[in-house]
Short mmCIF file of C-alpha atoms in Angstrom, two decimals:
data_model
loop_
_atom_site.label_atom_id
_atom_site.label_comp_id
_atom_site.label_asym_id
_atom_site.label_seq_id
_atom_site.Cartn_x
_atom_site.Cartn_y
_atom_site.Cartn_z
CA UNK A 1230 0.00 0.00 0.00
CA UNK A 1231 1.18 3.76 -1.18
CA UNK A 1232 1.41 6.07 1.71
CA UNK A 1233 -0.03 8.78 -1.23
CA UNK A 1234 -3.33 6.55 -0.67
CA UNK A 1235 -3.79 8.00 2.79
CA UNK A 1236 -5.79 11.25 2.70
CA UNK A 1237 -3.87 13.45 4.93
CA UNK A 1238 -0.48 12.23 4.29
CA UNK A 1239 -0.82 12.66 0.35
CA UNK A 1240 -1.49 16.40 1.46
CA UNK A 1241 1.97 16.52 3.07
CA UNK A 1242 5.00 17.61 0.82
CA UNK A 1243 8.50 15.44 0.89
CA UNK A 1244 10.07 16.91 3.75
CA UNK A 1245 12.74 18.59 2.14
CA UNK A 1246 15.30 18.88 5.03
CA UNK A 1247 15.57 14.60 5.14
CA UNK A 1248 18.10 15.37 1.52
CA UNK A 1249 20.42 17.33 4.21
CA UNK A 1250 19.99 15.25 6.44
CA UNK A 1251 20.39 11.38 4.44
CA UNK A 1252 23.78 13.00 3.05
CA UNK A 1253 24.97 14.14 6.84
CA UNK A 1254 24.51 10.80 7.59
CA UNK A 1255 26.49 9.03 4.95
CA UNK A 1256 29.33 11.52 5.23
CA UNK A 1257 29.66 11.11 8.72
CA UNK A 1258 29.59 7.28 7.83
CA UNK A 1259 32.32 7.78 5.86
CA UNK A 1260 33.89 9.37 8.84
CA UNK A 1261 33.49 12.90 7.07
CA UNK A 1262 33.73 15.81 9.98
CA UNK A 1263 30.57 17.28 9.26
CA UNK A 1264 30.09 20.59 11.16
CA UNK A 1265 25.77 20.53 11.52
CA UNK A 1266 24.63 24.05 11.49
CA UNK A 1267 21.17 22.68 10.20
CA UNK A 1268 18.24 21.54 12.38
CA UNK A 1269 17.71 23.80 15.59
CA UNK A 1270 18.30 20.80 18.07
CA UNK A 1271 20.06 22.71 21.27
CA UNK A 1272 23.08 21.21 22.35
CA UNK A 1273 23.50 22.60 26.20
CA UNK A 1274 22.68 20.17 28.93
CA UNK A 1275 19.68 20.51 31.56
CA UNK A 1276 20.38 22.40 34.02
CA UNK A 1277 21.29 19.92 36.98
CA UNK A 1278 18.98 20.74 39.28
CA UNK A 1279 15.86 19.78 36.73
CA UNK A 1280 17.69 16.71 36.21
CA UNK A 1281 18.53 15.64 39.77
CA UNK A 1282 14.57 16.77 40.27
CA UNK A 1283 13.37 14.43 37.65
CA UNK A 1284 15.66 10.94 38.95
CA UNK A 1285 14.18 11.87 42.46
CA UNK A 1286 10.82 12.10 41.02
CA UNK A 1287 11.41 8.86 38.66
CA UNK A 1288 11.77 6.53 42.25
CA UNK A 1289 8.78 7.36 43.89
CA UNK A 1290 6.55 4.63 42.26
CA UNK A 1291 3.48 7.28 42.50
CA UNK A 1292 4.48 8.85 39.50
CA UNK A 1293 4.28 6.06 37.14
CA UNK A 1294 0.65 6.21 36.58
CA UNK A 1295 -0.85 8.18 34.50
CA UNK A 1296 -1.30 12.04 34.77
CA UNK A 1297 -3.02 14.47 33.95
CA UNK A 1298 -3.85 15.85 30.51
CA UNK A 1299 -3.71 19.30 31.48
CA UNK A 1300 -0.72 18.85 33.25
CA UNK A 1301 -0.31 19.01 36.97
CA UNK A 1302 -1.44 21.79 39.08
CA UNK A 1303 1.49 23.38 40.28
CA UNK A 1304 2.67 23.19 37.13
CA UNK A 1305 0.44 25.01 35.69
CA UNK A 1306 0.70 27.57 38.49
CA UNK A 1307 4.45 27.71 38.15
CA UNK A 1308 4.02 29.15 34.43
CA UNK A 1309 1.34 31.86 35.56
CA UNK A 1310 3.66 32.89 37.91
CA UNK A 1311 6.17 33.14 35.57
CA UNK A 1312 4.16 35.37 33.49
CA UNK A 1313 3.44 37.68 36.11
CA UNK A 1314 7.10 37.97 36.61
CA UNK A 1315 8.21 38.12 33.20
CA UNK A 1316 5.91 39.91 31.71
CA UNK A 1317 3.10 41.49 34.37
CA UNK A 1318 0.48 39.32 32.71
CA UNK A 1319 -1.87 37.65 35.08
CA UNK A 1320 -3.74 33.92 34.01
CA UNK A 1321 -5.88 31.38 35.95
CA UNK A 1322 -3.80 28.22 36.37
CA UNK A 1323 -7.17 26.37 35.36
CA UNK A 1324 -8.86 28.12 33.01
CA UNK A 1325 -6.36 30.14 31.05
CA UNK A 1326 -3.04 27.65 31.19
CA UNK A 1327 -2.56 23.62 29.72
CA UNK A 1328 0.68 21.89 29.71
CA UNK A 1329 1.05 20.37 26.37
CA UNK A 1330 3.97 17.80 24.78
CA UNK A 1331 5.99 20.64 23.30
CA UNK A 1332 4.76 23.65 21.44
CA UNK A 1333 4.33 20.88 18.46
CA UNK A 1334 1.37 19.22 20.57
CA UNK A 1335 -0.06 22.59 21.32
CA UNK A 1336 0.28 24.02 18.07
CA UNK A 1337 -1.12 20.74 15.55
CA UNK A 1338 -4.21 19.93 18.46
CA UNK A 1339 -5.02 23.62 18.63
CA UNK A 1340 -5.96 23.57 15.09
CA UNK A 1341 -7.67 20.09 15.23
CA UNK A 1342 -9.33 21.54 17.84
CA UNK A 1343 -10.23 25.23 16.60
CA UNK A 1344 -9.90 25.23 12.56
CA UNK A 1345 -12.61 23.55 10.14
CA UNK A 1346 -12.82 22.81 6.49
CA UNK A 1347 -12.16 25.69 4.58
CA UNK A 1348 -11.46 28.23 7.36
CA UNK A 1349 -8.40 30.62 6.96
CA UNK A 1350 -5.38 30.73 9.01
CA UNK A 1351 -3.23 33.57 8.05
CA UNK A 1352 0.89 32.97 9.11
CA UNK A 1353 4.15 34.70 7.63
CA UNK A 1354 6.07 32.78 5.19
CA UNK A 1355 8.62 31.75 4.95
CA UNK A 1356 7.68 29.47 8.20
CA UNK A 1357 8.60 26.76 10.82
CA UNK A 1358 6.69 23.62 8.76
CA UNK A 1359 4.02 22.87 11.05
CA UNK A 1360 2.60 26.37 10.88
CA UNK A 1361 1.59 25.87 7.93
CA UNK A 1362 0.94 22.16 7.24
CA UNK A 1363 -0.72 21.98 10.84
CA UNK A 1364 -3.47 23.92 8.70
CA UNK A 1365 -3.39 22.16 6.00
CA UNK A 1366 -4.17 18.32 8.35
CA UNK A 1367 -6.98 20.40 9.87
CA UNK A 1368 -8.50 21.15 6.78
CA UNK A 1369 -8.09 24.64 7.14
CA UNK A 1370 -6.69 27.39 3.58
CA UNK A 1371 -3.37 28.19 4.82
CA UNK A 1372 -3.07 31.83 3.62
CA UNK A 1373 0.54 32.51 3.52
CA UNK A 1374 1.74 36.60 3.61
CA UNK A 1375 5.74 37.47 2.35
CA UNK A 1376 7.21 39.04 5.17
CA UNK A 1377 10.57 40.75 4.35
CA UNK A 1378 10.13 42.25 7.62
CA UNK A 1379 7.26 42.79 10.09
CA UNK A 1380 5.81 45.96 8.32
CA UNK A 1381 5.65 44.66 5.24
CA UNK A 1382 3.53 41.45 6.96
CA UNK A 1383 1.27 44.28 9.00
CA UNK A 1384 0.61 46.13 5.78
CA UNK A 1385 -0.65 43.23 3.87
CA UNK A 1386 -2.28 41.69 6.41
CA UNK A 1387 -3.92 45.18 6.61
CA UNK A 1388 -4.95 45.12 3.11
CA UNK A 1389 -6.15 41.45 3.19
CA UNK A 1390 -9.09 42.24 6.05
CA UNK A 1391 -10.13 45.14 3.92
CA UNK A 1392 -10.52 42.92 0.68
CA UNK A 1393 -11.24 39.29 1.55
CA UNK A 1394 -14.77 38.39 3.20
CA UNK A 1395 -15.42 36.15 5.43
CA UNK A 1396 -11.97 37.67 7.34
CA UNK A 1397 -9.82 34.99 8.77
CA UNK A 1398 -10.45 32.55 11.35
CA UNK A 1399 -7.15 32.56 12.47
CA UNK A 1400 -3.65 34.45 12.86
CA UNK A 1401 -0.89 32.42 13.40
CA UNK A 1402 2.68 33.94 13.90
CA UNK A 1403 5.51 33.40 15.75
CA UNK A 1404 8.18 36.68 17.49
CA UNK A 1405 10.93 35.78 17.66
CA UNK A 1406 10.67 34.09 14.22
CA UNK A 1407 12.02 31.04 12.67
CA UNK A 1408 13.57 30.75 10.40
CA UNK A 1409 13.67 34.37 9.34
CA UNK A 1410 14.94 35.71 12.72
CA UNK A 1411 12.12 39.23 12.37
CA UNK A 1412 11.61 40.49 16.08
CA UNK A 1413 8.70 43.05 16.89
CA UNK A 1414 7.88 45.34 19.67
CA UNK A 1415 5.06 45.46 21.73
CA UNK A 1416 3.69 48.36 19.34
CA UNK A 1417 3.49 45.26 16.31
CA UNK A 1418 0.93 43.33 18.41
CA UNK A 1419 -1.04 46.07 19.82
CA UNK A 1420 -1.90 46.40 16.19
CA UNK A 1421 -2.47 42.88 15.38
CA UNK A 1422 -4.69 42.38 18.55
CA UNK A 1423 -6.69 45.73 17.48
CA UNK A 1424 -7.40 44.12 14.02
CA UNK A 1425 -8.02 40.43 15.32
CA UNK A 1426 -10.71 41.84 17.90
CA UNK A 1427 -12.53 44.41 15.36
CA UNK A 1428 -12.84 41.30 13.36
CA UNK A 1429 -13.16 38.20 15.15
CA UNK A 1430 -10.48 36.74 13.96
CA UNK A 1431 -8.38 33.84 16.71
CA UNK A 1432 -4.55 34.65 17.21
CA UNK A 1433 -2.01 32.16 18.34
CA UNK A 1434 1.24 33.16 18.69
CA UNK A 1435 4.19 30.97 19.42
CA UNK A 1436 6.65 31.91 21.08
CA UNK A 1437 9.64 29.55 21.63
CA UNK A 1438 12.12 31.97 21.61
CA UNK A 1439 11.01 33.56 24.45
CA UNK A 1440 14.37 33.87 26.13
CA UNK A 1441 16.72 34.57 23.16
CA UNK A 1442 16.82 37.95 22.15
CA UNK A 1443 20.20 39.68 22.05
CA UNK A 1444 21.84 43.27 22.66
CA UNK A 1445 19.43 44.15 25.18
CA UNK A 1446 16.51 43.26 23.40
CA UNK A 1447 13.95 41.68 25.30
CA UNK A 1448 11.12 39.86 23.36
CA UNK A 1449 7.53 40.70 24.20
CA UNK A 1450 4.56 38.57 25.17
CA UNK A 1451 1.12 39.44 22.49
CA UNK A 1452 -0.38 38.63 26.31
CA UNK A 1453 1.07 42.32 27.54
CA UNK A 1454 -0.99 43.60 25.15
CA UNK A 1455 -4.88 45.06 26.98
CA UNK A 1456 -7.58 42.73 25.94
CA UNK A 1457 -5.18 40.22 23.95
CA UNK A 1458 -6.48 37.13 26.01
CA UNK A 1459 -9.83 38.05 24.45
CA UNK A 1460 -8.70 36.74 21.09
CA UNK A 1461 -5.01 34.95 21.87
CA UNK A 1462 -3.76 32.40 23.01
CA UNK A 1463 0.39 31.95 23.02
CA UNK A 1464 2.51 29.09 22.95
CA UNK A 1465 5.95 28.44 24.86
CA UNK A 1466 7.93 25.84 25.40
CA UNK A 1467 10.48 24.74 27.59
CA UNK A 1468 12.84 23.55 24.61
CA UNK A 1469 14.97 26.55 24.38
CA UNK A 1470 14.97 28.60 27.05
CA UNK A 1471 16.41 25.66 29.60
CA UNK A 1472 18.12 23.10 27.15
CA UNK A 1473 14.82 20.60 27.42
CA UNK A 1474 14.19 19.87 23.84
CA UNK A 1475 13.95 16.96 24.49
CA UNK A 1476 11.78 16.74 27.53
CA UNK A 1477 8.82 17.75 24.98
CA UNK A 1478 7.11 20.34 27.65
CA UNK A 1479 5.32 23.24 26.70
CA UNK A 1480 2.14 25.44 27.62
CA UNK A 1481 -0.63 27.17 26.04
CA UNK A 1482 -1.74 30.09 28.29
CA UNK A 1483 -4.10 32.41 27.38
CA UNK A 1484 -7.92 33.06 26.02
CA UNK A 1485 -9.79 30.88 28.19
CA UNK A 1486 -12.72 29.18 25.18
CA UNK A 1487 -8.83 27.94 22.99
CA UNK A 1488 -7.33 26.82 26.33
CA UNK A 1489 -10.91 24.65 26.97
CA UNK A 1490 -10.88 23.61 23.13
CA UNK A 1491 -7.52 22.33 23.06
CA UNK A 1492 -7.63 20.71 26.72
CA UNK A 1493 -11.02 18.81 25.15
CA UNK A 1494 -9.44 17.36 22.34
CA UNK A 1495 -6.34 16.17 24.17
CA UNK A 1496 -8.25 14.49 26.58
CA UNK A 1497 -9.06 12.25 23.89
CA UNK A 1498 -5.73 11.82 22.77
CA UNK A 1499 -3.13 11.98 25.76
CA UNK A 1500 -2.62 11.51 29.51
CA UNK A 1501 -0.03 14.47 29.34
CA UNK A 1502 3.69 14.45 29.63
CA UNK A 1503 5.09 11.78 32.31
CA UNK A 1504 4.57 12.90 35.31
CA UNK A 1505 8.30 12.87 36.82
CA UNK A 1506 9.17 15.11 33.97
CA UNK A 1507 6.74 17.36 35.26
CA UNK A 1508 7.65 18.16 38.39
CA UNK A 1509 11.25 18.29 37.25
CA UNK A 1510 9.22 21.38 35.10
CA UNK A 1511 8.17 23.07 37.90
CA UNK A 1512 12.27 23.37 39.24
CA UNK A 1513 13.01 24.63 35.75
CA UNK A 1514 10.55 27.28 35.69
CA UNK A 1515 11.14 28.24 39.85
CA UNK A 1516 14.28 28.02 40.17
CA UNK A 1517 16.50 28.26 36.77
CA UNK A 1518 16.06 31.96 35.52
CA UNK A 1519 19.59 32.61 35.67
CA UNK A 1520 20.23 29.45 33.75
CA UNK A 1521 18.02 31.06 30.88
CA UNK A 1522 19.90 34.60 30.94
CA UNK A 1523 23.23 32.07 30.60
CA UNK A 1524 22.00 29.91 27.41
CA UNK A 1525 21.38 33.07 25.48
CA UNK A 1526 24.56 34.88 26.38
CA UNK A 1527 25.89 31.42 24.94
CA UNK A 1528 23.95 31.81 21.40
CA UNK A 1529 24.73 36.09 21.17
CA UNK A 1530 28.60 34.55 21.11
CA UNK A 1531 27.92 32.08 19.04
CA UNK A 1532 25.81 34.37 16.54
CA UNK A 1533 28.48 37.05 16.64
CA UNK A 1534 31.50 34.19 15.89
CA UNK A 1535 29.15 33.32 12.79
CA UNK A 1536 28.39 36.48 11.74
CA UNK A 1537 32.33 37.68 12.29
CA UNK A 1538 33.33 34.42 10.30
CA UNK A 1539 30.91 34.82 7.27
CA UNK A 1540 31.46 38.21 6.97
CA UNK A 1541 35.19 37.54 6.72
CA UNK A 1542 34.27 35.02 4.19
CA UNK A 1543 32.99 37.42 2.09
CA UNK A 1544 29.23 36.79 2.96
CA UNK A 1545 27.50 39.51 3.61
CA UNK A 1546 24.60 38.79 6.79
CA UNK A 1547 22.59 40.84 9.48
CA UNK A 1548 23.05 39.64 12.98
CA UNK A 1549 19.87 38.63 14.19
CA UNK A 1550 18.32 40.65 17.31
CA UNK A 1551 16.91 36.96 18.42
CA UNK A 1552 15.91 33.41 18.06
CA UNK A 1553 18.84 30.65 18.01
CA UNK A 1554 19.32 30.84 14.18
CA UNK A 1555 20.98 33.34 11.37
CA UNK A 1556 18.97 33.16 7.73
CA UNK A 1557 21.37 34.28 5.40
CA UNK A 1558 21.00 35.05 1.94
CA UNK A 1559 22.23 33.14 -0.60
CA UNK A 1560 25.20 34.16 -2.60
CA UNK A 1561 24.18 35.80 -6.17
CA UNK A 1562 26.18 33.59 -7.87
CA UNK A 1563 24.56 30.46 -6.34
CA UNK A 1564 20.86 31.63 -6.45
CA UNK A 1565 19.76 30.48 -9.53
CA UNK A 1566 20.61 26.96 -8.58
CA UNK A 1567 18.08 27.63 -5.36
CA UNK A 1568 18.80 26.99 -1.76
CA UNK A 1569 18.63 23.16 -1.36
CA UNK A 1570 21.00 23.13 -4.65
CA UNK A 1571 23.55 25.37 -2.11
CA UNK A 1572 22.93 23.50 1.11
CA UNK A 1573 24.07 20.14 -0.94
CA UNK A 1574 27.39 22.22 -2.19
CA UNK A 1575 28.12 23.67 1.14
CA UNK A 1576 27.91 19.99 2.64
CA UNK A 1577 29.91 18.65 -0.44
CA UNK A 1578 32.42 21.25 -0.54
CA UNK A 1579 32.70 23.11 2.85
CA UNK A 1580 31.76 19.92 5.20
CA UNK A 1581 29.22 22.40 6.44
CA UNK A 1582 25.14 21.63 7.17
CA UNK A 1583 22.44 24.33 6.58
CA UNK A 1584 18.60 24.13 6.44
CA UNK A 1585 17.89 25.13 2.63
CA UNK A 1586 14.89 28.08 2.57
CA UNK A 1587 13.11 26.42 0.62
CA UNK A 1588 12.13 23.81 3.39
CA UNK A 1589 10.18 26.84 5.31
CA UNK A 1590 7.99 27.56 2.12
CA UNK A 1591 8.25 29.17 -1.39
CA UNK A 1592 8.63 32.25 0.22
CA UNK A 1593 12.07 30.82 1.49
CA UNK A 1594 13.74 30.04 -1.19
CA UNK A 1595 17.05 32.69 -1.99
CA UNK A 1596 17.75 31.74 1.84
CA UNK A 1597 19.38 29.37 4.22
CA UNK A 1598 19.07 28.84 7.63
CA UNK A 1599 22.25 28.62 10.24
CA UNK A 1600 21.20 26.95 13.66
CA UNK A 1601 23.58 28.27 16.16
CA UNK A 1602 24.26 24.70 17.77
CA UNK A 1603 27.97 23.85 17.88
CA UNK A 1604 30.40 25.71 19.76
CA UNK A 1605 32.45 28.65 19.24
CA UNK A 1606 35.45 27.05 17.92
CA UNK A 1607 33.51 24.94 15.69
CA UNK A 1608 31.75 27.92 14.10
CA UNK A 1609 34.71 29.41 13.65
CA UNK A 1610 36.14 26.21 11.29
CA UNK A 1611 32.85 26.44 9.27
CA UNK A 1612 33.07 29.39 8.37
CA UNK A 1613 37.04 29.39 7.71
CA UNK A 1614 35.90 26.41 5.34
CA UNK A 1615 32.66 28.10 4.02
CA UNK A 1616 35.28 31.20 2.97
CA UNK A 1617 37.60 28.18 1.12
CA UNK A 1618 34.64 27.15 -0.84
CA UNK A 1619 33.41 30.44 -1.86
CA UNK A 1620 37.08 31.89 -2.61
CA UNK A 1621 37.60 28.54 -4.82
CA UNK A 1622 33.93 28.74 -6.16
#
């Protein structure tokens, strides 16, 4: 049986980042030193103390039953305090917050939950994959805006309320943003919430770059905005800010009828995220701020070594004011070929892995992505080789 015979799955494009990642694999076979600058897979450890939480929590024989699929009280509480001190936004732990498995879960179940056939979900492209194929399992039109920058993406969302009837069901953008690294001020989303509430129109804004924004730059919550939680919802995870990618823990918090939509459908689906790994959580979020403030003075080195190092390889790039990535544009003489023709050369030539744009959406193509997950040092030696292959190019 052809997986293309399955209804949702022949709606799903090849995922184009597997190329990158099947010849990774066979060079480093070959016992190739491949430096992988590609998927956005954080390398730091736990913080201890989380992980010293969870193999105390892992012995006590309570925890191995199920849990909840809401997540744990306290946890919840833990991340409404956490907004109040991050960002003076106050949510009840029961109606307005759900611990979900990563900001994956939250984001693909929110739309099961909240999007129907035909409905609209508007999101910047290029974009993180499951922003906009997440629509497209749910059945809903993804409508994808160009966003060269954030005013550009304001301005035509602007102009698409004014022309298209019904308006859309949805917004669905992400500050921080991957892979394009845009950051906005609070000023962005007071307009965005203004137009989502004139026209009933759902927002859900992830943000799982919460913690990475550089130069003094601190990111905003959509939630600071007045009357956001009347028509948003937002999305963060526990993946970057404390080294947990792999944990898989993240929260929806916000408007109270998406938080009750989403926790109905998981109920269905999940008995939440292992308990033990839960109230390992709550240590994170209590007790590890300064951890957090640590991990992104780590990436600002680490994007300022790559930026130095292509620059100096005769690649002209912006430093990014967040996120753990640096979306470069591809070299004139190399764009005709496209991006995923590049990030094969650059793997071939330079030993070097990138995420070609055009994995993020047509609207990503001219780009690639650099994840800033190897050390220091080892940016330094990709982009000594990335100047090699460019001089001898």
């Amino acid at each position: 049986m052809e997986s293309s015979e399955f209804y949702r799955i022949q709606k799903l494009p090849p995922y184009v980042f597997a190329v990158i990642n099947e010849m990774r694999a066979k060079a480093r076979a070959a016992q190739i030193d491949v430096i992988d600058l590609g998927m956005g897979n954080p390398d730091g450890a736990t913080p201890r103390v989380v992980v010293n939480k969870l193999i105390e929590a892992v012995r006590n024989p309570r925890n191995h039953r199920y849990s909840q699929s809401r997540g744990i009280p306290k946890l919840r509480e833990e991340i409404t305090r956490r907004y109040q001190a991050n960002y003076g936004v106050t949510l009840d732990p029961d109606k307005e917050a759900i611990v979900t498995i990563g900001a994956k879960d939250a984001l693909a179940h929110l739309m099961f939950a909240t999007v129907g056939p035909g409905d609209t979900v508007v999101s910047p492209n290029p974009a993180y994959p499951i922003h906009q194929y997440g629509v497209i399992m749910a059945e809903g039109r993804a409508c994808m805006l160009p966003m060269p920058d954030a005013a550009t993406f304001l301005a035509r969302l602007e102009d698409l309320y004014r022309m298209s009837a019904p308006a859309p069901k949805m917004l669905l953008i992400s500050f921080p943003h991957n892979p394009t690294t845009t950051c906005v001020d609070l000023d962005f989303f007071r307009e965005i919430v203004a137009l989502a509430r004139r026209h009933g129109t759902m927002i859900v804004h992830d943000f799982a770059y919460a913690d990475l924004g550089f130069d003094g730059y601190k990111p905003p919550s959509i939630l600071q905005v007045e009357g956001a939680s009347e028509v948003a919802v937002e999305i963060f995870s526990l993946s970057k800010s404390y080294n947990m990618a792999g944990w898989r823990v993240g929260f929806c918090v916000g408007n109270a009828r998406m938080i009750a939509a989403l926790a109905r459908i998981k109920s269905y689906l999940d008995y939440g995220v292992f308990q033990p790994i839960q109230i390992a959580s709550i240590i994170a979020l209590r007790e590890c701020e300064e951890d957090t403030r640590k991990i992104c003075a780590i990436y600002q080195k680490r994007r300022d070594a790559l930026a130095t190092g292509l620059k100096r390889a005769g690649w002209a790039v912006e430093k990014p004011r967040g996120t753990m990535f640096l979306w470069a544009p591809v070299p004139e003489r190399f764009r005709e070929a496209g991006s995923l023709e590049f990030a094969k050369q650059l793997l071939e030539n330079a030993q070097v892995a990138v995420s070609p744009g055009i994995g993020f959406g047509p609207l990503g193509e001219g780009h690639v992505r650099f994840a800033l997950i190897e050390n220091e040092q080892r940016i330094r030696q990709a982009t000594r080789s990335i100047g090699q292959f460019l001089k001898a190019g």
